């Protein structure tokens, strides 16, 4: 299987999961480059992270980092990388 085929298979598996998270958590979701990315407002981060752990099985926090977008009014974002061993997926 080529890397593009693997990426397409990953995206096909992650798209329904992202849609389920959007419906349940009210987050924004995007699947690109074989990865699922969620965006949540800062006021909801504790509830979203708790649901990702308890409801969706993302029990390992791999990394926390920051991103600086100097041209934006609210220029900083916090990025959490999570892993689910049961789903064999990262978000």
PDB file of C-alpha atoms in Angstrom:
ATOM      1  CA  UNK A   1       0.000   0.000   0.000  1.00  0.00           C
ATOM      2  CA  UNK A   2       1.420   3.408  -0.934  1.00  0.00           C
ATOM      3  CA  UNK A   3       1.716   6.187   1.603  1.00  0.00           C
ATOM      4  CA  UNK A   4      -1.117   8.058  -0.126  1.00  0.00           C
ATOM      5  CA  UNK A   5      -3.326   4.986   0.130  1.00  0.00           C
ATOM      6  CA  UNK A   6      -2.475   4.628   3.822  1.00  0.00           C
ATOM      7  CA  UNK A   7      -3.255   8.301   4.376  1.00  0.00           C
ATOM      8  CA  UNK A   8      -6.577   7.964   2.547  1.00  0.00           C
ATOM      9  CA  UNK A   9      -7.497   4.921   4.662  1.00  0.00           C
ATOM     10  CA  UNK A  10      -6.645   6.809   7.859  1.00  0.00           C
ATOM     11  CA  UNK A  11      -8.718   9.783   6.758  1.00  0.00           C
ATOM     12  CA  UNK A  12     -11.657   7.530   5.882  1.00  0.00           C
ATOM     13  CA  UNK A  13     -11.537   6.022   9.380  1.00  0.00           C
ATOM     14  CA  UNK A  14     -11.122   9.365  11.170  1.00  0.00           C
ATOM     15  CA  UNK A  15     -13.831  11.343   9.351  1.00  0.00           C
ATOM     16  CA  UNK A  16     -16.793   9.585  11.061  1.00  0.00           C
ATOM     17  CA  UNK A  17     -15.025   9.847  14.426  1.00  0.00           C
ATOM     18  CA  UNK A  18     -14.570  13.577  13.897  1.00  0.00           C
ATOM     19  CA  UNK A  19     -18.234  13.959  12.953  1.00  0.00           C
ATOM     20  CA  UNK A  20     -19.256  12.134  16.129  1.00  0.00           C
ATOM     21  CA  UNK A  21     -17.045  14.427  18.222  1.00  0.00           C
ATOM     22  CA  UNK A  22     -18.501  17.527  16.537  1.00  0.00           C
ATOM     23  CA  UNK A  23     -22.043  16.350  17.297  1.00  0.00           C
ATOM     24  CA  UNK A  24     -21.346  15.391  20.905  1.00  0.00           C
ATOM     25  CA  UNK A  25     -18.786  17.978  21.998  1.00  0.00           C
ATOM     26  CA  UNK A  26     -19.557  20.987  19.833  1.00  0.00           C
ATOM     27  CA  UNK A  27     -15.957  21.239  18.631  1.00  0.00           C
ATOM     28  CA  UNK A  28     -14.685  21.933  15.139  1.00  0.00           C
ATOM     29  CA  UNK A  29     -13.020  18.980  13.408  1.00  0.00           C
ATOM     30  CA  UNK A  30     -10.843  18.622  10.344  1.00  0.00           C
ATOM     31  CA  UNK A  31      -9.185  15.571   8.862  1.00  0.00           C
ATOM     32  CA  UNK A  32      -6.070  16.335   6.834  1.00  0.00           C
ATOM     33  CA  UNK A  33      -2.824  14.530   6.086  1.00  0.00           C
ATOM     34  CA  UNK A  34      -4.145  11.403   7.777  1.00  0.00           C
ATOM     35  CA  UNK A  35      -4.762  13.164  11.108  1.00  0.00           C
ATOM     36  CA  UNK A  36      -7.833  14.387  12.980  1.00  0.00           C
ATOM     37  CA  UNK A  37      -7.587  17.889  14.412  1.00  0.00           C
ATOM     38  CA  UNK A  38     -10.126  19.339  16.825  1.00  0.00           C
ATOM     39  CA  UNK A  39     -10.556  22.970  17.820  1.00  0.00           C
ATOM     40  CA  UNK A  40     -12.360  23.888  21.038  1.00  0.00           C
ATOM     41  CA  UNK A  41     -12.899  27.194  22.811  1.00  0.00           C
ATOM     42  CA  UNK A  42     -10.698  27.677  25.860  1.00  0.00           C
ATOM     43  CA  UNK A  43     -13.735  27.813  28.154  1.00  0.00           C
ATOM     44  CA  UNK A  44     -14.638  24.248  27.135  1.00  0.00           C
ATOM     45  CA  UNK A  45     -11.213  22.622  27.187  1.00  0.00           C
ATOM     46  CA  UNK A  46     -11.644  20.766  30.497  1.00  0.00           C
ATOM     47  CA  UNK A  47     -15.011  19.321  29.427  1.00  0.00           C
ATOM     48  CA  UNK A  48     -13.689  18.418  25.955  1.00  0.00           C
ATOM     49  CA  UNK A  49     -10.518  16.784  27.279  1.00  0.00           C
ATOM     50  CA  UNK A  50     -12.528  14.852  29.878  1.00  0.00           C
ATOM     51  CA  UNK A  51     -14.945  13.577  27.207  1.00  0.00           C
ATOM     52  CA  UNK A  52     -12.067  12.645  24.905  1.00  0.00           C
ATOM     53  CA  UNK A  53     -10.601  10.574  27.729  1.00  0.00           C
ATOM     54  CA  UNK A  54     -13.777   9.051  29.162  1.00  0.00           C
ATOM     55  CA  UNK A  55     -16.066   8.767  26.128  1.00  0.00           C
ATOM     56  CA  UNK A  56     -13.667   8.418  23.190  1.00  0.00           C
ATOM     57  CA  UNK A  57     -10.743   6.544  24.794  1.00  0.00           C
ATOM     58  CA  UNK A  58      -7.947   9.081  24.240  1.00  0.00           C
ATOM     59  CA  UNK A  59      -6.269   8.356  27.561  1.00  0.00           C
ATOM     60  CA  UNK A  60      -2.681   9.342  26.868  1.00  0.00           C
ATOM     61  CA  UNK A  61      -1.547  12.938  26.689  1.00  0.00           C
ATOM     62  CA  UNK A  62       1.560  12.797  24.527  1.00  0.00           C
ATOM     63  CA  UNK A  63       2.484  16.444  24.278  1.00  0.00           C
ATOM     64  CA  UNK A  64       1.378  19.967  25.145  1.00  0.00           C
ATOM     65  CA  UNK A  65       2.819  22.838  23.159  1.00  0.00           C
ATOM     66  CA  UNK A  66       2.026  26.370  22.110  1.00  0.00           C
ATOM     67  CA  UNK A  67       1.685  28.035  18.729  1.00  0.00           C
ATOM     68  CA  UNK A  68       2.235  31.748  18.112  1.00  0.00           C
ATOM     69  CA  UNK A  69       0.331  33.468  15.318  1.00  0.00           C
ATOM     70  CA  UNK A  70       1.761  37.010  15.609  1.00  0.00           C
ATOM     71  CA  UNK A  71      -0.601  38.508  13.015  1.00  0.00           C
ATOM     72  CA  UNK A  72      -3.758  37.534  14.940  1.00  0.00           C
ATOM     73  CA  UNK A  73      -5.319  39.524  17.749  1.00  0.00           C
ATOM     74  CA  UNK A  74      -5.424  36.425  19.976  1.00  0.00           C
ATOM     75  CA  UNK A  75      -2.098  35.150  18.810  1.00  0.00           C
ATOM     76  CA  UNK A  76      -1.452  32.103  21.012  1.00  0.00           C
ATOM     77  CA  UNK A  77      -2.992  28.625  20.870  1.00  0.00           C
ATOM     78  CA  UNK A  78      -2.365  25.589  23.049  1.00  0.00           C
ATOM     79  CA  UNK A  79      -2.022  22.265  21.242  1.00  0.00           C
ATOM     80  CA  UNK A  80      -2.653  18.931  22.944  1.00  0.00           C
ATOM     81  CA  UNK A  81      -1.576  15.693  21.238  1.00  0.00           C
ATOM     82  CA  UNK A  82      -3.595  12.707  22.458  1.00  0.00           C
ATOM     83  CA  UNK A  83      -3.325   8.968  21.807  1.00  0.00           C
ATOM     84  CA  UNK A  84      -5.909   6.216  21.995  1.00  0.00           C
ATOM     85  CA  UNK A  85      -4.338   2.764  22.111  1.00  0.00           C
ATOM     86  CA  UNK A  86      -7.745   1.078  21.762  1.00  0.00           C
ATOM     87  CA  UNK A  87      -8.505   3.049  18.563  1.00  0.00           C
ATOM     88  CA  UNK A  88      -4.886   3.139  17.398  1.00  0.00           C
ATOM     89  CA  UNK A  89      -5.411   6.828  16.664  1.00  0.00           C
ATOM     90  CA  UNK A  90      -3.960  10.223  17.534  1.00  0.00           C
ATOM     91  CA  UNK A  91      -5.659  13.582  17.678  1.00  0.00           C
TER      92      UNK A  91
END
